[in-house]
């Protein structure tokens, strides 16, 4: 029986690939004959220590993010808003509830009437053991499930009323929407559901320029901030965008 919240491993296949390829290179470099001939190609196996170090290093940085960095990054993101406690917050691609629970705890700390909603399609490629049930369990263990709602829909087809959230947050979700028109649709949805004067705090490891550009064209006041280069892997950038009044 799970007794502590578990916010899961992001992109588990990517981390596994770093470690598997890294250790394969390490074994080759350490135990294979120093020189291998593949037809006319001569391979010096000791040189494989370099990719081994690089890949295992990347895997370890990823592990550091999953175990420690993501909580620091959550605090960095949620610290960009001045909490009152009455906010209606939406976490887009909430996964196992990292930002969702963080936002709900901020509301609870202020003893406010706010509410936090998470929307996700529960992809197990993007997050290990991802499901509404796993997230619900985390929210219960955090003691904030009564002020949270989970919605199982894609970000590009949000079922919420227009102008219903003060704050929209999202971490490492939008790049998973692979085609540009659908990503644009997701950003349009974020804009639609935000109240005038509301704020979007969108974090990702790529495509943040695209999000910033689209939001700027929609009239948002946009700023970009970088997450830590050591504890976020891949390094994350946050787009902070205020909807016009
Ligand atoms: C890497 S996880 C990050 C989860 C969470 N935001 C966090 O930081 O721990 C990406 C999440 O985005 C979700 N996702 C991917 N595409 C989505 C879409 N089109 N609509 C909603 N959620 C999506 C995945 O199911 C997954 O939970």
GROMACS .gro file of C-alpha atoms and ligand atoms in nm:
model
  272
    1UNK     CA    1   0.000   0.000   0.000
    2UNK     CA    2   0.142   0.339  -0.109
    3UNK     CA    3   0.191   0.566   0.191
    4UNK     CA    4   0.384   0.856   0.033
    5UNK     CA    5   0.298   1.062  -0.278
    6UNK     CA    6   0.489   0.942  -0.584
    7UNK     CA    7   0.527   1.191  -0.869
    8UNK     CA    8   0.669   0.932  -1.106
    9UNK     CA    9   0.944   0.917  -1.366
   10UNK     CA   10   0.909   1.150  -1.666
   11UNK     CA   11   0.971   0.990  -2.008
   12UNK     CA   12   1.088   0.658  -1.852
   13UNK     CA   13   1.198   0.517  -2.190
   14UNK     CA   14   1.439   0.807  -2.243
   15UNK     CA   15   1.610   0.759  -1.907
   16UNK     CA   16   1.634   0.382  -1.961
   17UNK     CA   17   1.789   0.437  -2.306
   18UNK     CA   18   2.058   0.668  -2.160
   19UNK     CA   19   2.156   0.408  -1.901
   20UNK     CA   20   2.135   0.102  -2.131
   21UNK     CA   21   2.340   0.261  -2.410
   22UNK     CA   22   2.581   0.412  -2.156
   23UNK     CA   23   2.648   0.080  -1.983
   24UNK     CA   24   2.675  -0.100  -2.320
   25UNK     CA   25   2.949   0.150  -2.421
   26UNK     CA   26   3.116   0.107  -2.080
   27UNK     CA   27   3.124  -0.274  -2.112
   28UNK     CA   28   3.260  -0.248  -2.465
   29UNK     CA   29   3.532  -0.005  -2.358
   30UNK     CA   30   3.630  -0.201  -2.046
   31UNK     CA   31   3.612  -0.564  -2.161
   32UNK     CA   32   3.629  -0.588  -2.543
   33UNK     CA   33   3.967  -0.633  -2.718
   34UNK     CA   34   4.133  -0.293  -2.754
   35UNK     CA   35   4.097  -0.303  -3.131
   36UNK     CA   36   3.811  -0.454  -3.330
   37UNK     CA   37   3.816  -0.488  -3.710
   38UNK     CA   38   3.481  -0.462  -3.886
   39UNK     CA   39   3.579  -0.526  -4.249
   40UNK     CA   40   3.816  -0.243  -4.336
   41UNK     CA   41   3.703  -0.037  -4.033
   42UNK     CA   42   3.927  -0.043  -3.725
   43UNK     CA   43   3.754   0.044  -3.396
   44UNK     CA   44   3.954   0.147  -3.088
   45UNK     CA   45   3.717   0.027  -2.816
   46UNK     CA   46   3.877   0.237  -2.538
   47UNK     CA   47   3.732   0.546  -2.706
   48UNK     CA   48   3.388   0.419  -2.601
   49UNK     CA   49   3.462   0.545  -2.248
   50UNK     CA   50   3.368   0.892  -2.380
   51UNK     CA   51   3.012   0.814  -2.498
   52UNK     CA   52   2.972   0.590  -2.190
   53UNK     CA   53   3.053   0.881  -1.958
   54UNK     CA   54   2.833   1.119  -2.157
   55UNK     CA   55   2.529   0.887  -2.167
   56UNK     CA   56   2.553   0.774  -1.804
   57UNK     CA   57   2.605   1.137  -1.702
   58UNK     CA   58   2.289   1.239  -1.890
   59UNK     CA   59   2.100   0.952  -1.726
   60UNK     CA   60   2.220   1.064  -1.382
   61UNK     CA   61   2.114   1.425  -1.449
   62UNK     CA   62   1.773   1.297  -1.554
   63UNK     CA   63   1.753   1.095  -1.231
   64UNK     CA   64   1.853   1.406  -1.032
   65UNK     CA   65   1.564   1.596  -1.194
   66UNK     CA   66   1.313   1.317  -1.124
   67UNK     CA   67   1.415   1.272  -0.760
   68UNK     CA   68   1.497   1.630  -0.662
   69UNK     CA   69   1.499   1.888  -0.940
   70UNK     CA   70   1.134   1.866  -1.036
   71UNK     CA   71   1.026   1.969  -0.685
   72UNK     CA   72   1.263   2.265  -0.694
   73UNK     CA   73   1.136   2.357  -1.039
   74UNK     CA   74   0.773   2.328  -0.921
   75UNK     CA   75   0.851   2.574  -0.639
   76UNK     CA   76   1.028   2.805  -0.889
   77UNK     CA   77   0.720   2.805  -1.114
   78UNK     CA   78   0.460   2.842  -0.840
   79UNK     CA   79   0.671   3.121  -0.686
   80UNK     CA   80   0.604   3.333  -0.997
   81UNK     CA   81   0.249   3.396  -0.879
   82UNK     CA   82   0.141   3.595  -0.572
   83UNK     CA   83  -0.096   3.354  -0.403
   84UNK     CA   84  -0.419   3.480  -0.245
   85UNK     CA   85  -0.590   3.145  -0.185
   86UNK     CA   86  -0.900   3.210  -0.395
   87UNK     CA   87  -0.743   3.118  -0.730
   88UNK     CA   88  -0.895   2.877  -0.978
   89UNK     CA   89  -0.590   2.701  -1.118
   90UNK     CA   90  -0.552   2.467  -1.416
   91UNK     CA   91  -0.255   2.231  -1.457
   92UNK     CA   92  -0.227   2.127  -1.823
   93UNK     CA   93  -0.075   1.779  -1.856
   94UNK     CA   94  -0.074   1.738  -1.479
   95UNK     CA   95   0.062   1.381  -1.491
   96UNK     CA   96   0.082   1.248  -1.136
   97UNK     CA   97  -0.003   1.591  -0.995
   98UNK     CA   98   0.330   1.764  -0.928
   99UNK     CA   99   0.210   2.121  -1.001
  100UNK     CA  100  -0.154   2.045  -0.931
  101UNK     CA  101  -0.083   1.933  -0.574
  102UNK     CA  102   0.166   2.218  -0.530
  103UNK     CA  103  -0.096   2.475  -0.636
  104UNK     CA  104  -0.364   2.316  -0.417
  105UNK     CA  105  -0.127   2.328  -0.117
  106UNK     CA  106  -0.069   2.701  -0.178
  107UNK     CA  107  -0.449   2.752  -0.180
  108UNK     CA  108  -0.484   2.544   0.138
  109UNK     CA  109  -0.199   2.736   0.310
  110UNK     CA  110  -0.397   3.058   0.254
  111UNK     CA  111  -0.717   2.887   0.378
  112UNK     CA  112  -0.884   3.019   0.063
  113UNK     CA  113  -1.178   2.914  -0.148
  114UNK     CA  114  -0.965   2.833  -0.455
  115UNK     CA  115  -0.967   2.515  -0.656
  116UNK     CA  116  -0.709   2.327  -0.865
  117UNK     CA  117  -0.797   2.127  -1.178
  118UNK     CA  118  -0.566   1.891  -1.365
  119UNK     CA  119  -0.622   1.787  -1.724
  120UNK     CA  120  -0.434   1.497  -1.882
  121UNK     CA  121  -0.456   1.204  -2.122
  122UNK     CA  122  -0.244   0.985  -1.888
  123UNK     CA  123   0.021   0.880  -2.141
  124UNK     CA  124   0.252   0.613  -1.999
  125UNK     CA  125   0.524   0.705  -2.249
  126UNK     CA  126   0.548   1.058  -2.112
  127UNK     CA  127   0.517   0.957  -1.744
  128UNK     CA  128   0.565   0.614  -1.582
  129UNK     CA  129   0.256   0.448  -1.432
  130UNK     CA  130   0.044   0.746  -1.531
  131UNK     CA  131  -0.327   0.727  -1.453
  132UNK     CA  132  -0.606   0.933  -1.301
  133UNK     CA  133  -0.617   0.681  -1.014
  134UNK     CA  134  -0.243   0.722  -0.938
  135UNK     CA  135  -0.284   1.102  -0.936
  136UNK     CA  136  -0.598   1.082  -0.721
  137UNK     CA  137  -0.399   0.871  -0.470
  138UNK     CA  138  -0.123   1.135  -0.458
  139UNK     CA  139  -0.380   1.410  -0.396
  140UNK     CA  140  -0.534   1.208  -0.113
  141UNK     CA  141  -0.192   1.145   0.044
  142UNK     CA  142  -0.115   1.520   0.020
  143UNK     CA  143  -0.448   1.590   0.196
  144UNK     CA  144  -0.582   1.826  -0.072
  145UNK     CA  145  -0.802   1.601  -0.289
  146UNK     CA  146  -1.118   1.786  -0.177
  147UNK     CA  147  -1.003   2.103  -0.357
  148UNK     CA  148  -0.884   1.926  -0.673
  149UNK     CA  149  -1.055   1.789  -0.983
  150UNK     CA  150  -0.906   1.566  -1.252
  151UNK     CA  151  -1.028   1.581  -1.611
  152UNK     CA  152  -0.933   1.317  -1.868
  153UNK     CA  153  -0.924   1.515  -2.194
  154UNK     CA  154  -0.650   1.640  -2.429
  155UNK     CA  155  -0.519   1.993  -2.376
  156UNK     CA  156  -0.621   2.092  -2.728
  157UNK     CA  157  -0.985   2.008  -2.654
  158UNK     CA  158  -1.045   2.156  -2.310
  159UNK     CA  159  -1.404   2.115  -2.190
  160UNK     CA  160  -1.390   2.421  -1.960
  161UNK     CA  161  -1.590   2.741  -1.990
  162UNK     CA  162  -1.410   3.043  -2.129
  163UNK     CA  163  -1.241   3.275  -1.875
  164UNK     CA  164  -1.277   3.027  -1.589
  165UNK     CA  165  -0.918   3.014  -1.450
  166UNK     CA  166  -0.698   3.279  -1.286
  167UNK     CA  167  -0.384   3.075  -1.343
  168UNK     CA  168  -0.281   2.807  -1.594
  169UNK     CA  169   0.037   2.612  -1.525
  170UNK     CA  170   0.201   2.341  -1.733
  171UNK     CA  171   0.531   2.153  -1.715
  172UNK     CA  172   0.677   1.932  -1.988
  173UNK     CA  173   0.341   1.869  -2.152
  174UNK     CA  174   0.300   2.079  -2.465
  175UNK     CA  175   0.604   1.944  -2.657
  176UNK     CA  176   0.433   1.603  -2.644
  177UNK     CA  177   0.177   1.738  -2.892
  178UNK     CA  178   0.382   1.663  -3.199
  179UNK     CA  179   0.206   1.857  -3.475
  180UNK     CA  180   0.223   2.235  -3.471
  181UNK     CA  181  -0.141   2.315  -3.552
  182UNK     CA  182  -0.258   2.098  -3.259
  183UNK     CA  183  -0.002   2.259  -3.026
  184UNK     CA  184  -0.128   2.600  -3.136
  185UNK     CA  185  -0.479   2.482  -3.060
  186UNK     CA  186  -0.369   2.385  -2.707
  187UNK     CA  187  -0.222   2.734  -2.652
  188UNK     CA  188  -0.545   2.887  -2.789
  189UNK     CA  189  -0.736   2.680  -2.533
  190UNK     CA  190  -0.508   2.802  -2.255
  191UNK     CA  191  -0.577   3.160  -2.365
  192UNK     CA  192  -0.952   3.096  -2.392
  193UNK     CA  193  -0.992   2.950  -2.042
  194UNK     CA  194  -0.782   3.219  -1.871
  195UNK     CA  195  -0.965   3.513  -1.715
  196UNK     CA  196  -0.866   3.861  -1.834
  197UNK     CA  197  -0.555   3.956  -1.637
  198UNK     CA  198  -0.488   3.587  -1.564
  199UNK     CA  199  -0.145   3.431  -1.599
  200UNK     CA  200  -0.005   3.131  -1.785
  201UNK     CA  201   0.315   2.975  -1.652
  202UNK     CA  202   0.432   2.726  -1.914
  203UNK     CA  203   0.753   2.529  -1.871
  204UNK     CA  204   0.917   2.307  -2.131
  205UNK     CA  205   1.257   2.196  -2.258
  206UNK     CA  206   1.190   2.299  -2.619
  207UNK     CA  207   0.942   2.500  -2.828
  208UNK     CA  208   0.909   2.770  -2.561
  209UNK     CA  209   0.994   3.030  -2.828
  210UNK     CA  210   0.693   2.909  -3.024
  211UNK     CA  211   0.462   2.936  -2.719
  212UNK     CA  212   0.598   3.283  -2.636
  213UNK     CA  213   0.554   3.404  -2.992
  214UNK     CA  214   0.195   3.280  -3.019
  215UNK     CA  215   0.098   3.430  -2.684
  216UNK     CA  216   0.265   3.762  -2.772
  217UNK     CA  217   0.065   3.772  -3.094
  218UNK     CA  218  -0.249   3.710  -2.888
  219UNK     CA  219  -0.173   4.025  -2.690
  220UNK     CA  220  -0.024   3.864  -2.377
  221UNK     CA  221   0.262   4.035  -2.194
  222UNK     CA  222   0.529   3.764  -2.217
  223UNK     CA  223   0.854   3.703  -2.030
  224UNK     CA  224   1.088   3.401  -2.033
  225UNK     CA  225   1.282   3.267  -1.735
  226UNK     CA  226   1.534   2.985  -1.727
  227UNK     CA  227   1.516   2.702  -1.477
  228UNK     CA  228   1.833   2.565  -1.315
  229UNK     CA  229   2.083   2.419  -1.563
  230UNK     CA  230   2.190   2.158  -1.308
  231UNK     CA  231   1.868   2.041  -1.148
  232UNK     CA  232   1.637   2.052  -1.450
  233UNK     CA  233   1.721   1.800  -1.718
  234UNK     CA  234   1.678   1.864  -2.000
  235UNK     CA  235   1.719   2.231  -1.898
  236UNK     CA  236   1.376   2.391  -1.869
  237UNK     CA  237   1.257   2.737  -1.970
  238UNK     CA  238   0.944   2.899  -1.830
  239UNK     CA  239   0.716   3.124  -2.036
  240UNK     CA  240   0.534   3.365  -1.810
  241UNK     CA  241   0.241   3.524  -1.995
  242UNK     CA  242  -0.018   3.769  -1.861
  243UNK     CA  243  -0.351   3.790  -2.049
  244UNK     CA  244  -0.461   4.145  -2.123
  245UNK     CA  245  -0.744   4.284  -1.906
  246LIG     C1  246   0.649   1.450  -1.874
  246LIG     S1  247   0.486   1.440  -1.812
  246LIG     C2  248   0.485   1.579  -1.701
  246LIG     C3  249   0.377   1.567  -1.596
  246LIG     C4  250   0.371   1.680  -1.497
  246LIG     N1  251   0.337   1.805  -1.561
  246LIG     C5  252   0.501   1.692  -1.421
  246LIG     O1  253   0.573   1.792  -1.441
  246LIG     O2  254   0.533   1.602  -1.341
  246LIG     C6  255   0.388   1.500  -1.948
  246LIG     C7  256   0.238   1.485  -1.924
  246LIG     O3  257   0.168   1.545  -2.033
  246LIG     C8  258   0.057   1.462  -2.063
  246LIG     N2  259   0.013   1.491  -2.200
  246LIG     C9  260   0.078   1.465  -2.316
  246LIG     N3  261   0.006   1.510  -2.420
  246LIG    C10  262  -0.107   1.565  -2.370
  246LIG    C11  263  -0.220   1.628  -2.426
  246LIG     N4  264  -0.234   1.642  -2.558
  246LIG     N5  265  -0.316   1.674  -2.343
  246LIG    C12  266  -0.304   1.661  -2.209
  246LIG     N6  267  -0.199   1.602  -2.150
  246LIG    C13  268  -0.101   1.555  -2.228
  246LIG    C14  269   0.109   1.321  -2.043
  246LIG     O4  270   0.004   1.227  -2.029
  246LIG    C15  271   0.192   1.339  -1.917
  246LIG     O5  272   0.115   1.320  -1.802
   0.00000   0.00000   0.00000
